[in-house]
PDB file of C-alpha atoms in Angstrom:
ATOM      1  CA  UNK T   1     143.896  44.658  80.783  1.00 79.00           C
ATOM      2  CA  UNK T   2     143.231  43.651  84.428  1.00 77.00           C
ATOM      3  CA  UNK T   3     142.644  47.311  85.583  1.00 77.00           C
ATOM      4  CA  UNK T   4     140.631  47.561  82.857  1.00 74.00           C
ATOM      5  CA  UNK T   5     138.139  45.286  83.778  1.00 71.00           C
ATOM      6  CA  UNK T   6     137.946  45.884  87.320  1.00 67.00           C
ATOM      7  CA  UNK T   7     137.198  49.775  86.757  1.00 69.00           C
ATOM      8  CA  UNK T   8     134.512  48.241  84.356  1.00 67.00           C
ATOM      9  CA  UNK T   9     133.224  45.804  87.101  1.00 64.00           C
ATOM     10  CA  UNK T  10     133.299  48.839  89.526  1.00 57.00           C
ATOM     11  CA  UNK T  11     131.224  50.956  87.303  1.00 58.00           C
ATOM     12  CA  UNK T  12     128.869  48.770  86.564  1.00 51.00           C
ATOM     13  CA  UNK T  13     128.243  47.909  89.948  1.00 54.00           C
ATOM     14  CA  UNK T  14     127.494  51.629  91.035  1.00 52.00           C
ATOM     15  CA  UNK T  15     123.906  52.194  91.376  1.00 55.00           C
ATOM     16  CA  UNK T  16     122.634  54.233  88.381  1.00 56.00           C
ATOM     17  CA  UNK T  17     120.536  57.563  88.668  1.00 63.00           C
ATOM     18  CA  UNK T  18     117.066  57.278  88.409  1.00 73.00           C
ATOM     19  CA  UNK T  19     115.940  60.854  87.018  1.00 82.00           C
ATOM     20  CA  UNK T  20     112.341  61.796  87.803  1.00 84.00           C
ATOM     21  CA  UNK T  21     111.005  64.643  86.055  1.00 87.00           C
ATOM     22  CA  UNK T  22     108.026  66.817  87.042  1.00 89.00           C
ATOM     23  CA  UNK T  23     106.632  70.417  86.562  1.00 91.00           C
ATOM     24  CA  UNK T  24     105.903  73.416  88.450  1.00 91.00           C
ATOM     25  CA  UNK T  25     102.696  74.548  89.283  1.00 90.00           C
ATOM     26  CA  UNK T  26     101.090  77.193  91.235  1.00 90.00           C
ATOM     27  CA  UNK T  27      97.857  78.154  92.578  1.00 88.00           C
ATOM     28  CA  UNK T  28      95.085  79.244  90.011  1.00 89.00           C
ATOM     29  CA  UNK T  29      91.807  81.281  90.375  1.00 89.00           C
ATOM     30  CA  UNK T  30      89.296  81.029  87.581  1.00 90.00           C
ATOM     31  CA  UNK T  31      87.105  84.116  87.850  1.00 90.00           C
ATOM     32  CA  UNK T  32      83.725  84.031  86.431  1.00 90.00           C
ATOM     33  CA  UNK T  33      80.572  86.347  86.380  1.00 87.00           C
ATOM     34  CA  UNK T  34      77.808  85.611  88.636  1.00 89.00           C
ATOM     35  CA  UNK T  35      75.173  87.695  86.195  1.00 91.00           C
ATOM     36  CA  UNK T  36      75.078  87.635  82.720  1.00 91.00           C
ATOM     37  CA  UNK T  37      75.443  90.870  80.335  1.00 92.00           C
ATOM     38  CA  UNK T  38      77.953  91.947  77.495  1.00 93.00           C
ATOM     39  CA  UNK T  39      81.450  92.405  78.383  1.00 92.00           C
ATOM     40  CA  UNK T  40      82.297  95.984  77.851  1.00 91.00           C
ATOM     41  CA  UNK T  41      85.679  96.725  79.598  1.00 89.00           C
ATOM     42  CA  UNK T  42      88.782  93.978  80.550  1.00 89.00           C
ATOM     43  CA  UNK T  43      91.715  96.374  82.085  1.00 88.00           C
ATOM     44  CA  UNK T  44      93.697  93.375  82.711  1.00 86.00           C
ATOM     45  CA  UNK T  45      95.677  91.496  79.868  1.00 86.00           C
ATOM     46  CA  UNK T  46      97.374  88.178  79.824  1.00 88.00           C
ATOM     47  CA  UNK T  47     100.380  88.462  81.929  1.00 85.00           C
ATOM     48  CA  UNK T  48      99.391  91.451  83.625  1.00 88.00           C
ATOM     49  CA  UNK T  49     100.300  91.863  87.464  1.00 89.00           C
ATOM     50  CA  UNK T  50      96.924  92.795  89.580  1.00 90.00           C
ATOM     51  CA  UNK T  51      96.546  93.628  93.084  1.00 91.00           C
ATOM     52  CA  UNK T  52      93.897  92.396  95.586  1.00 90.00           C
ATOM     53  CA  UNK T  53      90.509  94.660  94.552  1.00 90.00           C
ATOM     54  CA  UNK T  54      91.492  95.628  91.512  1.00 91.00           C
ATOM     55  CA  UNK T  55      89.410  95.772  88.034  1.00 91.00           C
ATOM     56  CA  UNK T  56      89.356  93.008  85.732  1.00 91.00           C
ATOM     57  CA  UNK T  57      86.041  92.910  84.290  1.00 92.00           C
ATOM     58  CA  UNK T  58      83.141  95.263  83.701  1.00 93.00           C
ATOM     59  CA  UNK T  59      79.916  94.151  82.409  1.00 93.00           C
ATOM     60  CA  UNK T  60      76.776  95.836  80.745  1.00 93.00           C
ATOM     61  CA  UNK T  61      73.496  95.199  81.557  1.00 93.00           C
ATOM     62  CA  UNK T  62      70.984  97.588  81.185  1.00 92.00           C
ATOM     63  CA  UNK T  63      67.704  95.388  82.077  1.00 93.00           C
ATOM     64  CA  UNK T  64      69.146  94.974  85.622  1.00 93.00           C
ATOM     65  CA  UNK T  65      69.947  98.356  86.345  1.00 93.00           C
ATOM     66  CA  UNK T  66      66.377  99.130  85.424  1.00 94.00           C
ATOM     67  CA  UNK T  67      64.913  96.480  87.842  1.00 94.00           C
ATOM     68  CA  UNK T  68      67.026  98.028  90.515  1.00 94.00           C
ATOM     69  CA  UNK T  69      65.252 101.466  89.893  1.00 95.00           C
ATOM     70  CA  UNK T  70      61.924  99.304  89.687  1.00 95.00           C
ATOM     71  CA  UNK T  71      62.681  98.116  93.229  1.00 95.00           C
ATOM     72  CA  UNK T  72      63.945 101.506  94.392  1.00 95.00           C
ATOM     73  CA  UNK T  73      60.489 103.212  93.614  1.00 95.00           C
ATOM     74  CA  UNK T  74      58.607  99.954  95.202  1.00 95.00           C
ATOM     75  CA  UNK T  75      60.500 100.973  98.221  1.00 94.00           C
ATOM     76  CA  UNK T  76      59.673 104.474  98.220  1.00 95.00           C
ATOM     77  CA  UNK T  77      55.736 103.302  97.616  1.00 94.00           C
ATOM     78  CA  UNK T  78      56.357 101.048 100.804  1.00 94.00           C
ATOM     79  CA  UNK T  79      57.818 103.614 102.857  1.00 93.00           C
ATOM     80  CA  UNK T  80      54.945 106.187 102.014  1.00 93.00           C
ATOM     81  CA  UNK T  81      52.362 103.427 102.834  1.00 90.00           C
ATOM     82  CA  UNK T  82      53.910 102.595 106.127  1.00 89.00           C
ATOM     83  CA  UNK T  83      54.163 106.487 106.857  1.00 89.00           C
ATOM     84  CA  UNK T  84      50.698 107.066 106.577  1.00 86.00           C
ATOM     85  CA  UNK T  85      49.706 104.019 108.408  1.00 85.00           C
ATOM     86  CA  UNK T  86      51.579 105.216 111.176  1.00 83.00           C
ATOM     87  CA  UNK T  87      49.996 108.576 111.531  1.00 80.00           C
ATOM     88  CA  UNK T  88      46.843 107.380 111.299  1.00 77.00           C
ATOM     89  CA  UNK T  89      43.310 108.599 110.073  1.00 78.00           C
ATOM     90  CA  UNK T  90      43.451 111.900 108.265  1.00 78.00           C
ATOM     91  CA  UNK T  91      41.028 114.787 110.597  1.00 80.00           C
ATOM     92  CA  UNK T  92      38.912 115.312 107.404  1.00 83.00           C
ATOM     93  CA  UNK T  93      38.136 111.328 106.949  1.00 82.00           C
ATOM     94  CA  UNK T  94      36.779 111.450 110.739  1.00 80.00           C
ATOM     95  CA  UNK T  95      34.964 114.802 109.825  1.00 86.00           C
ATOM     96  CA  UNK T  96      33.384 113.162 106.868  1.00 88.00           C
ATOM     97  CA  UNK T  97      32.658 109.980 108.486  1.00 86.00           C
ATOM     98  CA  UNK T  98      30.996 111.637 111.763  1.00 85.00           C
ATOM     99  CA  UNK T  99      29.026 113.860 109.160  1.00 90.00           C
ATOM    100  CA  UNK T 100      27.792 110.760 107.594  1.00 90.00           C
ATOM    101  CA  UNK T 101      26.716 109.207 110.792  1.00 85.00           C
ATOM    102  CA  UNK T 102      24.975 112.349 111.532  1.00 89.00           C
ATOM    103  CA  UNK T 103      22.959 111.994 108.193  1.00 89.00           C
ATOM    104  CA  UNK T 104      22.183 108.417 108.826  1.00 88.00           C
ATOM    105  CA  UNK T 105      20.860 109.003 112.005  1.00 88.00           C
ATOM    106  CA  UNK T 106      18.459 111.991 110.505  1.00 90.00           C
ATOM    107  CA  UNK T 107      17.459 109.428 108.347  1.00 89.00           C
ATOM    108  CA  UNK T 108      16.386 106.794 110.532  1.00 89.00           C
ATOM    109  CA  UNK T 109      14.431 109.530 112.395  1.00 90.00           C
ATOM    110  CA  UNK T 110      12.778 110.796 109.648  1.00 89.00           C
ATOM    111  CA  UNK T 111      11.802 107.022 108.684  1.00 89.00           C
ATOM    112  CA  UNK T 112      11.060 106.406 112.064  1.00 90.00           C
ATOM    113  CA  UNK T 113       8.203 109.456 112.151  1.00 90.00           C
ATOM    114  CA  UNK T 114       6.822 108.436 108.580  1.00 89.00           C
ATOM    115  CA  UNK T 115       6.439 104.588 109.472  1.00 86.00           C
ATOM    116  CA  UNK T 116       4.790 105.657 112.891  1.00 87.00           C
ATOM    117  CA  UNK T 117       2.209 107.952 110.922  1.00 87.00           C
ATOM    118  CA  UNK T 118       1.471 105.214 108.331  1.00 86.00           C
ATOM    119  CA  UNK T 119       1.430 102.753 111.121  1.00 85.00           C
ATOM    120  CA  UNK T 120      -1.588 104.890 112.777  1.00 85.00           C
ATOM    121  CA  UNK T 121      -3.216 105.445 109.372  1.00 82.00           C
ATOM    122  CA  UNK T 122      -2.858 101.923 108.515  1.00 81.00           C
ATOM    123  CA  UNK T 123      -5.051 100.841 111.764  1.00 79.00           C
ATOM    124  CA  UNK T 124      -7.631 103.292 111.081  1.00 79.00           C
ATOM    125  CA  UNK T 125      -8.137 101.639 107.523  1.00 77.00           C
ATOM    126  CA  UNK T 126      -6.858 105.469 106.041  1.00 76.00           C
ATOM    127  CA  UNK T 127      -3.697 103.665 104.477  1.00 75.00           C
ATOM    128  CA  UNK T 128      -3.269 100.778 102.495  1.00 81.00           C
ATOM    129  CA  UNK T 129      -0.792  97.882 103.529  1.00 81.00           C
ATOM    130  CA  UNK T 130       1.364  98.431 100.863  1.00 85.00           C
ATOM    131  CA  UNK T 131       2.307 101.680 101.873  1.00 85.00           C
ATOM    132  CA  UNK T 132       2.618 100.284 105.709  1.00 82.00           C
ATOM    133  CA  UNK T 133       5.389  97.830 104.084  1.00 85.00           C
ATOM    134  CA  UNK T 134       7.243 100.686 101.885  1.00 87.00           C
ATOM    135  CA  UNK T 135       7.483 102.424 105.175  1.00 86.00           C
ATOM    136  CA  UNK T 136       8.554  99.596 107.233  1.00 90.00           C
ATOM    137  CA  UNK T 137      11.483  98.892 104.443  1.00 91.00           C
ATOM    138  CA  UNK T 138      12.425 102.538 104.104  1.00 90.00           C
ATOM    139  CA  UNK T 139      12.857 102.479 108.009  1.00 87.00           C
ATOM    140  CA  UNK T 140      14.889  99.129 107.768  1.00 91.00           C
ATOM    141  CA  UNK T 141      17.117 100.327 105.174  1.00 91.00           C
ATOM    142  CA  UNK T 142      17.872 103.939 106.991  1.00 89.00           C
ATOM    143  CA  UNK T 143      19.029 101.844 110.294  1.00 90.00           C
ATOM    144  CA  UNK T 144      21.206  99.568 108.076  1.00 92.00           C
ATOM    145  CA  UNK T 145      22.453 102.591 106.538  1.00 91.00           C
ATOM    146  CA  UNK T 146      23.004 104.522 109.989  1.00 88.00           C
ATOM    147  CA  UNK T 147      25.047 101.490 111.896  1.00 91.00           C
ATOM    148  CA  UNK T 148      27.386 101.340 108.601  1.00 91.00           C
ATOM    149  CA  UNK T 149      28.031 105.035 109.121  1.00 89.00           C
ATOM    150  CA  UNK T 150      28.407 104.396 112.677  1.00 88.00           C
ATOM    151  CA  UNK T 151      31.054 101.681 112.208  1.00 86.00           C
ATOM    152  CA  UNK T 152      33.042 103.715 109.682  1.00 84.00           C
ATOM    153  CA  UNK T 153      33.382 106.456 112.111  1.00 83.00           C
ATOM    154  CA  UNK T 154      34.465 104.145 114.735  1.00 81.00           C
ATOM    155  CA  UNK T 155      36.974 102.730 112.508  1.00 80.00           C
ATOM    156  CA  UNK T 156      38.346 106.344 111.502  1.00 79.00           C
ATOM    157  CA  UNK T 157      38.314 107.469 115.115  1.00 76.00           C
ATOM    158  CA  UNK T 158      40.444 104.200 116.011  1.00 75.00           C
ATOM    159  CA  UNK T 159      42.759 104.579 113.326  1.00 75.00           C
ATOM    160  CA  UNK T 160      44.717 101.395 111.662  1.00 77.00           C
ATOM    161  CA  UNK T 161      45.452  98.190 113.694  1.00 80.00           C
ATOM    162  CA  UNK T 162      48.758  96.688 114.683  1.00 82.00           C
ATOM    163  CA  UNK T 163      48.026  94.083 112.105  1.00 86.00           C
ATOM    164  CA  UNK T 164      47.616  96.550 109.469  1.00 85.00           C
ATOM    165  CA  UNK T 165      50.703  98.385 110.843  1.00 86.00           C
ATOM    166  CA  UNK T 166      52.600  95.158 110.449  1.00 90.00           C
ATOM    167  CA  UNK T 167      51.788  94.411 107.123  1.00 91.00           C
ATOM    168  CA  UNK T 168      53.048  97.932 106.133  1.00 91.00           C
ATOM    169  CA  UNK T 169      56.031  97.326 107.810  1.00 91.00           C
ATOM    170  CA  UNK T 170      56.913  94.118 106.196  1.00 94.00           C
ATOM    171  CA  UNK T 171      56.107  95.768 102.637  1.00 94.00           C
ATOM    172  CA  UNK T 172      59.070  98.024 103.672  1.00 94.00           C
ATOM    173  CA  UNK T 173      61.135  95.296 104.612  1.00 94.00           C
ATOM    174  CA  UNK T 174      60.235  93.030 101.546  1.00 95.00           C
ATOM    175  CA  UNK T 175      61.194  96.041  98.988  1.00 95.00           C
ATOM    176  CA  UNK T 176      64.227  96.607 101.016  1.00 95.00           C
ATOM    177  CA  UNK T 177      65.073  93.188 100.485  1.00 95.00           C
ATOM    178  CA  UNK T 178      64.902  93.194  96.819  1.00 95.00           C
ATOM    179  CA  UNK T 179      66.978  96.270  96.596  1.00 95.00           C
ATOM    180  CA  UNK T 180      69.572  94.305  98.615  1.00 95.00           C
ATOM    181  CA  UNK T 181      69.633  91.369  96.038  1.00 94.00           C
ATOM    182  CA  UNK T 182      69.566  93.614  93.048  1.00 94.00           C
ATOM    183  CA  UNK T 183      72.063  95.762  94.356  1.00 94.00           C
ATOM    184  CA  UNK T 184      74.162  92.756  95.271  1.00 92.00           C
ATOM    185  CA  UNK T 185      73.876  91.676  91.521  1.00 92.00           C
ATOM    186  CA  UNK T 186      74.621  95.031  89.817  1.00 93.00           C
ATOM    187  CA  UNK T 187      77.782  95.119  92.412  1.00 92.00           C
ATOM    188  CA  UNK T 188      78.860  91.790  90.068  1.00 91.00           C
ATOM    189  CA  UNK T 189      78.952  93.831  87.606  1.00 92.00           C
ATOM    190  CA  UNK T 190      82.258  95.049  87.800  1.00 92.00           C
ATOM    191  CA  UNK T 191      84.529  91.683  88.547  1.00 91.00           C
ATOM    192  CA  UNK T 192      87.848  92.239  90.846  1.00 91.00           C
ATOM    193  CA  UNK T 193      90.782  90.598  91.710  1.00 91.00           C
ATOM    194  CA  UNK T 194      90.289  88.862  94.824  1.00 89.00           C
ATOM    195  CA  UNK T 195      94.224  88.525  95.443  1.00 88.00           C
ATOM    196  CA  UNK T 196      97.191  89.771  93.920  1.00 88.00           C
ATOM    197  CA  UNK T 197      98.350  87.430  91.333  1.00 89.00           C
ATOM    198  CA  UNK T 198      99.232  87.555  87.568  1.00 89.00           C
ATOM    199  CA  UNK T 199      96.792  87.001  84.801  1.00 90.00           C
ATOM    200  CA  UNK T 200      97.622  83.656  83.037  1.00 87.00           C
ATOM    201  CA  UNK T 201      94.380  83.293  81.030  1.00 87.00           C
ATOM    202  CA  UNK T 202      91.995  85.154  79.226  1.00 89.00           C
ATOM    203  CA  UNK T 203      88.562  83.752  78.069  1.00 86.00           C
ATOM    204  CA  UNK T 204      86.458  86.632  77.101  1.00 86.00           C
ATOM    205  CA  UNK T 205      86.767  89.463  75.093  1.00 88.00           C
ATOM    206  CA  UNK T 206      85.035  93.166  74.914  1.00 89.00           C
ATOM    207  CA  UNK T 207      81.810  92.749  73.175  1.00 89.00           C
ATOM    208  CA  UNK T 208      81.061  89.676  73.895  1.00 90.00           C
ATOM    209  CA  UNK T 209      77.910  88.025  75.946  1.00 91.00           C
ATOM    210  CA  UNK T 210      79.085  86.084  78.934  1.00 90.00           C
ATOM    211  CA  UNK T 211      76.721  83.934  81.112  1.00 89.00           C
ATOM    212  CA  UNK T 212      76.886  83.116  85.030  1.00 89.00           C
ATOM    213  CA  UNK T 213      79.698  80.585  85.807  1.00 86.00           C
ATOM    214  CA  UNK T 214      81.429  80.778  82.673  1.00 85.00           C
ATOM    215  CA  UNK T 215      85.029  81.573  83.084  1.00 87.00           C
ATOM    216  CA  UNK T 216      86.452  85.133  81.923  1.00 90.00           C
ATOM    217  CA  UNK T 217      89.990  84.991  82.916  1.00 91.00           C
ATOM    218  CA  UNK T 218      92.375  82.876  85.292  1.00 91.00           C
ATOM    219  CA  UNK T 219      94.670  84.096  87.900  1.00 92.00           C
ATOM    220  CA  UNK T 220      97.720  82.591  88.867  1.00 90.00           C
ATOM    221  CA  UNK T 221      99.315  83.264  92.272  1.00 88.00           C
ATOM    222  CA  UNK T 222     103.538  83.315  91.846  1.00 86.00           C
ATOM    223  CA  UNK T 223     103.791  83.293  95.625  1.00 85.00           C
ATOM    224  CA  UNK T 224     102.413  79.847  95.914  1.00 87.00           C
ATOM    225  CA  UNK T 225     104.560  77.534  93.194  1.00 90.00           C
ATOM    226  CA  UNK T 226     105.378  74.175  93.816  1.00 90.00           C
ATOM    227  CA  UNK T 227     106.728  71.241  92.099  1.00 91.00           C
ATOM    228  CA  UNK T 228     104.859  67.970  91.591  1.00 91.00           C
ATOM    229  CA  UNK T 229     105.968  64.831  90.576  1.00 90.00           C
ATOM    230  CA  UNK T 230     103.440  61.407  89.536  1.00 87.00           C
ATOM    231  CA  UNK T 231     105.788  58.395  91.306  1.00 85.00           C
ATOM    232  CA  UNK T 232     104.822  54.825  90.860  1.00 82.00           C
ATOM    233  CA  UNK T 233     104.454  53.677  94.680  1.00 81.00           C
ATOM    234  CA  UNK T 234     107.152  51.348  94.506  1.00 78.00           C
ATOM    235  CA  UNK T 235     109.352  55.030  94.233  1.00 80.00           C
ATOM    236  CA  UNK T 236     107.407  56.634  96.629  1.00 81.00           C
ATOM    237  CA  UNK T 237     108.577  53.916  99.464  1.00 80.00           C
ATOM    238  CA  UNK T 238     110.404  55.798 102.254  1.00 80.00           C
ATOM    239  CA  UNK T 239     109.357  59.400 101.136  1.00 83.00           C
ATOM    240  CA  UNK T 240     107.468  60.801 103.683  1.00 86.00           C
ATOM    241  CA  UNK T 241     105.998  64.896 104.247  1.00 89.00           C
ATOM    242  CA  UNK T 242     108.744  66.647 105.257  1.00 88.00           C
ATOM    243  CA  UNK T 243     111.671  65.052 103.706  1.00 89.00           C
ATOM    244  CA  UNK T 244     113.635  67.187 101.791  1.00 90.00           C
ATOM    245  CA  UNK T 245     116.193  66.765  98.560  1.00 89.00           C
ATOM    246  CA  UNK T 246     117.381  68.846  95.666  1.00 89.00           C
ATOM    247  CA  UNK T 247     115.868  69.272  92.333  1.00 90.00           C
ATOM    248  CA  UNK T 248     117.091  71.147  89.326  1.00 90.00           C
ATOM    249  CA  UNK T 249     115.167  73.454  86.999  1.00 90.00           C
ATOM    250  CA  UNK T 250     116.241  73.590  83.309  1.00 90.00           C
ATOM    251  CA  UNK T 251     114.674  76.799  82.714  1.00 88.00           C
ATOM    252  CA  UNK T 252     117.143  78.297  85.185  1.00 88.00           C
ATOM    253  CA  UNK T 253     120.348  77.010  84.246  1.00 87.00           C
ATOM    254  CA  UNK T 254     119.764  73.326  86.081  1.00 87.00           C
ATOM    255  CA  UNK T 255     120.013  75.664  89.566  1.00 86.00           C
ATOM    256  CA  UNK T 256     119.685  73.453  92.574  1.00 88.00           C
ATOM    257  CA  UNK T 257     116.564  73.812  94.615  1.00 89.00           C
ATOM    258  CA  UNK T 258     116.025  72.404  97.928  1.00 90.00           C
ATOM    259  CA  UNK T 259     112.339  71.579  98.328  1.00 92.00           C
ATOM    260  CA  UNK T 260     110.341  69.970 101.190  1.00 92.00           C
ATOM    261  CA  UNK T 261     107.311  67.070 100.632  1.00 91.00           C
ATOM    262  CA  UNK T 262     104.132  68.633 101.666  1.00 90.00           C
ATOM    263  CA  UNK T 263     101.877  66.357 100.517  1.00 88.00           C
ATOM    264  CA  UNK T 264     101.465  62.630  99.057  1.00 87.00           C
ATOM    265  CA  UNK T 265      98.406  61.336  97.643  1.00 85.00           C
ATOM    266  CA  UNK T 266      97.063  59.054  95.311  1.00 78.00           C
ATOM    267  CA  UNK T 267      95.750  59.417  91.894  1.00 69.00           C
ATOM    268  CA  UNK T 268      92.441  58.598  90.485  1.00 60.00           C
ATOM    269  CA  UNK T 269      91.893  54.702  90.080  1.00 56.00           C
ATOM    270  CA  UNK T 270      91.837  53.690  86.648  1.00 51.00           C
ATOM    271  CA  UNK T 271      89.844  51.218  84.382  1.00 43.00           C
ATOM    272  CA  UNK T 272      93.040  48.786  83.874  1.00 45.00           C
ATOM    273  CA  UNK T 273      93.671  48.352  87.536  1.00 47.00           C
ATOM    274  CA  UNK T 274      93.832  44.532  88.604  1.00 49.00           C
ATOM    275  CA  UNK T 275      93.884  43.253  92.247  1.00 50.00           C
ATOM    276  CA  UNK T 276      95.294  39.882  91.596  1.00 49.00           C
ATOM    277  CA  UNK T 277      98.750  38.651  90.125  1.00 50.00           C
ATOM    278  CA  UNK T 278      97.030  37.095  86.924  1.00 51.00           C
ATOM    279  CA  UNK T 279      99.413  38.350  84.579  1.00 52.00           C
ATOM    280  CA  UNK T 280     102.672  37.697  86.512  1.00 54.00           C
ATOM    281  CA  UNK T 281     102.768  41.228  88.430  1.00 55.00           C
ATOM    282  CA  UNK T 282     100.933  43.519  90.215  1.00 58.00           C
ATOM    283  CA  UNK T 283      99.677  46.708  88.758  1.00 63.00           C
ATOM    284  CA  UNK T 284     101.313  49.549  90.333  1.00 69.00           C
ATOM    285  CA  UNK T 285      99.267  52.560  91.522  1.00 77.00           C
ATOM    286  CA  UNK T 286     100.335  56.083  90.756  1.00 83.00           C
ATOM    287  CA  UNK T 287     100.748  58.837  93.313  1.00 86.00           C
ATOM    288  CA  UNK T 288     101.243  62.730  93.173  1.00 88.00           C
ATOM    289  CA  UNK T 289     103.967  64.136  95.288  1.00 89.00           C
ATOM    290  CA  UNK T 290     103.938  67.942  95.896  1.00 91.00           C
ATOM    291  CA  UNK T 291     107.152  69.620  96.987  1.00 91.00           C
ATOM    292  CA  UNK T 292     107.454  73.015  97.964  1.00 92.00           C
ATOM    293  CA  UNK T 293     110.792  75.486  97.683  1.00 92.00           C
ATOM    294  CA  UNK T 294     112.469  75.908 101.021  1.00 91.00           C
ATOM    295  CA  UNK T 295     113.274  79.565  99.995  1.00 87.00           C
ATOM    296  CA  UNK T 296     111.652  81.866  97.280  1.00 84.00           C
ATOM    297  CA  UNK T 297     113.255  81.183  93.550  1.00 84.00           C
ATOM    298  CA  UNK T 298     112.744  84.518  91.516  1.00 83.00           C
ATOM    299  CA  UNK T 299     112.092  83.546  88.082  1.00 83.00           C
ATOM    300  CA  UNK T 300     110.261  80.168  88.942  1.00 86.00           C
ATOM    301  CA  UNK T 301     107.041  79.914  86.985  1.00 86.00           C
ATOM    302  CA  UNK T 302     104.092  77.343  86.505  1.00 87.00           C
ATOM    303  CA  UNK T 303     104.829  75.263  83.603  1.00 86.00           C
ATOM    304  CA  UNK T 304     108.822  74.678  83.945  1.00 89.00           C
ATOM    305  CA  UNK T 305     110.085  71.099  84.068  1.00 90.00           C
ATOM    306  CA  UNK T 306     112.195  69.776  87.278  1.00 92.00           C
ATOM    307  CA  UNK T 307     114.018  66.839  87.841  1.00 88.00           C
ATOM    308  CA  UNK T 308     115.657  65.002  90.433  1.00 86.00           C
ATOM    309  CA  UNK T 309     117.675  61.983  90.908  1.00 82.00           C
ATOM    310  CA  UNK T 310     115.408  59.711  93.125  1.00 73.00           C
ATOM    311  CA  UNK T 311     118.055  57.141  93.760  1.00 66.00           C
ATOM    312  CA  UNK T 312     120.094  59.937  95.326  1.00 53.00           C
ATOM    313  CA  UNK T 313     117.355  61.408  97.206  1.00 54.00           C
ATOM    314  CA  UNK T 314     116.554  57.665  99.510  1.00 52.00           C
TER     315      UNK T 314
END
């Protein structure tokens, strides 16, 4: 009896294990489109392993392709106009302006002669004042027309100004920028994997209309798996980044896995948090502890349960 009582007291005095359960997690990448359209192809299915650059989703958007063709046509027009400005005025235009100037000067000469004769006749009272006024107006119109023809000829000879060349060049740059913007959007019609991962979830099926920012599928990086534990702040005491301890994974036949703590971060505040001891005890915050396996563990996947003895890990 004494032995039984002593053994019972010894067993009661031993520290009881404090099992803490957690969950494995991994880096997840949500893939979304930057353009809208109808999902035409989805070569990747849930559970497939993909490599970086592999096509995940193809989207159809005929309107966007049409806009790109319109922008390319606008660039062709801008380039042609810029080339025209660079070449300068055509020789045929200069010859036509020169001929118009000669015609204007001839008209001025004829109007001047007519005015002189009518003036002489009017001084001798052989012509009326009205006729003199008509001759004067005709001479003025002929002189103004000749001046306009002269300015047009000079403009044709001088060619386009530096400002006009700058405007033409700016139109070309504007057209090229529009094409670059639309080409980038067209490239987004094909969504590719940013890194090697595994398809975790699928959010859209072929034939569905998708909008920008809506997740199409999710990838999980199985090369970056960690264990996450939510511990009360009294259990976090003495635990710091770099500490190592053993955890067990039930899905892997309780295989012991050595992990190292990398992150200890507080959880978000909750509504019932109290900073005073009005209820007889303080409210305890919860901390998220992330621990990473020291060595790669084949078969370890996100969502698996893990546990460890917190009392034994002190």
